[in-house]
Amino acid sequence: ISQVSPARAAKRREKYSVATRVAGAHLAEVAVGEARAASYQIVKNRGLVAYKAKINRNPRVKKREQFRKAAISRKGQVRDIRDASEGERYGGEATGIRSGLSRSRKIQN
């Protein structure tokens, strides 16, 4: 592992340092032989980037929302399992029997 002397490190730092950007500083005159500060757009160099929805910027939040929606849609397909471990025995449909609901399928000949 090579160690860089403090003097050389300072020289490098001075050579590659960019002038601190101040709002509107890029409009000011730049002295001859002096580099102007790079703008945020130049430093980032991202080019054209498609717009991302806010939820897509955070994968953890996106997956949490996907799970929440999937759980809601699954409730319509599958009944909740009720057993004695929940503390009570099954005593019929809690919300009553819905007369307008039919979960059976007609068999066609």
C-alpha positions as a Markdown table, in Angstrom:
| # | Residue | x | y | z |
|---|---|---|---|---|
| 1 | Ile | 0.0 | 0.0 | 0.0 |
| 2 | Ser | 1.6 | 3.3 | -1.1 |
| 3 | Gln | 1.3 | 6.3 | 1.1 |
| 4 | Val | 0.9 | 9.7 | -0.6 |
| 5 | Ser | 2.8 | 12.5 | 1.1 |
| 6 | Pro | 0.6 | 15.3 | 2.6 |
| 7 | Ala | 2.2 | 17.9 | 0.3 |
| 8 | Arg | 1.5 | 15.9 | -2.8 |
| 9 | Ala | -2.1 | 15.1 | -1.6 |
| 10 | Ala | -2.7 | 18.8 | -1.0 |
| 11 | Lys | -1.3 | 19.6 | -4.5 |
| 12 | Arg | -3.7 | 17.0 | -6.1 |
| 13 | Arg | -6.6 | 18.4 | -4.1 |
| 14 | Glu | -5.8 | 21.9 | -5.3 |
| 15 | Lys | -5.4 | 20.8 | -8.9 |
| 16 | Tyr | -8.7 | 18.8 | -9.1 |
| 17 | Ser | -10.8 | 21.0 | -6.9 |
| 18 | Val | -13.7 | 22.9 | -8.5 |
| 19 | Ala | -14.6 | 26.4 | -7.4 |
| 20 | Thr | -17.6 | 26.4 | -5.0 |
| 21 | Arg | -20.8 | 27.1 | -6.8 |
| 22 | Val | -22.8 | 30.1 | -5.8 |
| 23 | Ala | -26.3 | 30.8 | -7.2 |
| 24 | Gly | -25.7 | 32.9 | -10.3 |
| 25 | Ala | -21.9 | 32.4 | -10.2 |
| 26 | His | -22.0 | 30.8 | -13.6 |
| 27 | Leu | -23.3 | 34.0 | -15.1 |
| 28 | Ala | -20.3 | 36.0 | -13.8 |
| 29 | Glu | -17.2 | 36.6 | -15.8 |
| 30 | Val | -14.6 | 33.8 | -15.5 |
| 31 | Ala | -11.0 | 34.9 | -15.3 |
| 32 | Val | -8.6 | 33.8 | -18.1 |
| 33 | Gly | -7.1 | 30.4 | -17.3 |
| 34 | Glu | -9.6 | 29.7 | -14.6 |
| 35 | Ala | -12.2 | 26.9 | -14.9 |
| 36 | Arg | -15.8 | 27.8 | -14.1 |
| 37 | Ala | -17.8 | 25.7 | -11.7 |
| 38 | Ala | -19.7 | 22.8 | -13.3 |
| 39 | Ser | -23.5 | 23.0 | -13.0 |
| 40 | Tyr | -25.5 | 20.3 | -11.2 |
| 41 | Gln | -26.7 | 19.1 | -14.5 |
| 42 | Ile | -23.2 | 18.6 | -15.8 |
| 43 | Val | -22.0 | 16.9 | -12.6 |
| 44 | Lys | -24.8 | 14.4 | -12.6 |
| 45 | Asn | -24.6 | 13.7 | -16.4 |
| 46 | Arg | -27.9 | 11.9 | -16.4 |
| 47 | Gly | -29.1 | 12.9 | -19.8 |
| 48 | Leu | -32.8 | 12.4 | -20.5 |
| 49 | Val | -34.4 | 10.3 | -17.8 |
| 50 | Ala | -38.0 | 9.1 | -17.7 |
| 51 | Tyr | -40.3 | 10.4 | -15.0 |
| 52 | Lys | -40.6 | 8.0 | -12.1 |
| 53 | Ala | -43.7 | 8.0 | -9.9 |
| 54 | Lys | -42.9 | 8.8 | -6.3 |
| 55 | Ile | -43.8 | 5.2 | -5.1 |
| 56 | Asn | -41.4 | 3.7 | -7.6 |
| 57 | Arg | -38.5 | 5.6 | -6.0 |
| 58 | Asn | -38.6 | 3.5 | -2.9 |
| 59 | Pro | -38.7 | -0.3 | -3.6 |
| 60 | Arg | -39.6 | -1.2 | 0.0 |
| 61 | Val | -42.6 | 1.0 | 0.0 |
| 62 | Lys | -43.6 | -0.2 | -3.5 |
| 63 | Lys | -43.5 | -3.8 | -2.4 |
| 64 | Arg | -45.5 | -3.0 | 0.8 |
| 65 | Glu | -48.2 | -1.4 | -1.3 |
| 66 | Gln | -48.2 | -4.3 | -3.7 |
| 67 | Phe | -48.7 | -6.7 | -0.8 |
| 68 | Arg | -51.5 | -4.6 | 0.7 |
| 69 | Lys | -53.4 | -4.6 | -2.6 |
| 70 | Ala | -52.8 | -8.3 | -3.2 |
| 71 | Ala | -54.1 | -9.1 | 0.3 |
| 72 | Ile | -57.3 | -7.1 | -0.4 |
| 73 | Ser | -57.9 | -8.8 | -3.7 |
| 74 | Arg | -57.3 | -12.2 | -2.2 |
| 75 | Lys | -59.9 | -11.7 | 0.4 |
| 76 | Gly | -62.5 | -11.9 | -2.3 |
| 77 | Gln | -61.2 | -15.2 | -3.6 |
| 78 | Val | -60.4 | -17.1 | -0.4 |
| 79 | Arg | -62.2 | -17.3 | 2.9 |
| 80 | Asp | -60.3 | -16.6 | 6.1 |
| 81 | Ile | -59.4 | -19.7 | 8.0 |
| 82 | Arg | -61.1 | -19.8 | 11.4 |
| 83 | Asp | -60.1 | -22.5 | 13.9 |
| 84 | Ala | -60.2 | -23.1 | 17.7 |
| 85 | Ser | -56.8 | -21.5 | 18.1 |
| 86 | Glu | -58.3 | -18.1 | 17.7 |
| 87 | Gly | -60.1 | -18.6 | 21.0 |
| 88 | Glu | -63.6 | -19.4 | 20.0 |
| 89 | Arg | -65.4 | -22.2 | 18.1 |
| 90 | Tyr | -67.0 | -21.4 | 14.8 |
| 91 | Gly | -70.6 | -20.2 | 15.4 |
| 92 | Gly | -71.8 | -19.4 | 11.9 |
| 93 | Glu | -71.2 | -16.5 | 9.7 |
| 94 | Ala | -70.4 | -13.5 | 11.9 |
| 95 | Thr | -72.1 | -11.0 | 9.5 |
| 96 | Gly | -75.1 | -13.2 | 8.9 |
| 97 | Ile | -76.1 | -15.2 | 5.8 |
| 98 | Arg | -76.2 | -13.0 | 2.7 |
| 99 | Ser | -79.1 | -13.9 | 0.6 |
| 100 | Gly | -77.9 | -12.1 | -2.5 |
| 101 | Leu | -74.6 | -13.9 | -2.6 |
| 102 | Ser | -74.0 | -17.1 | -4.5 |
| 103 | Arg | -70.6 | -18.8 | -4.5 |
| 104 | Ser | -71.7 | -21.9 | -6.4 |
| 105 | Arg | -71.2 | -22.6 | -10.1 |
| 106 | Lys | -73.9 | -23.9 | -12.5 |
| 107 | Ile | -72.9 | -27.0 | -14.3 |
| 108 | Gln | -73.6 | -26.8 | -18.0 |
| 109 | Asn | -74.5 | -30.0 | -20.0 |
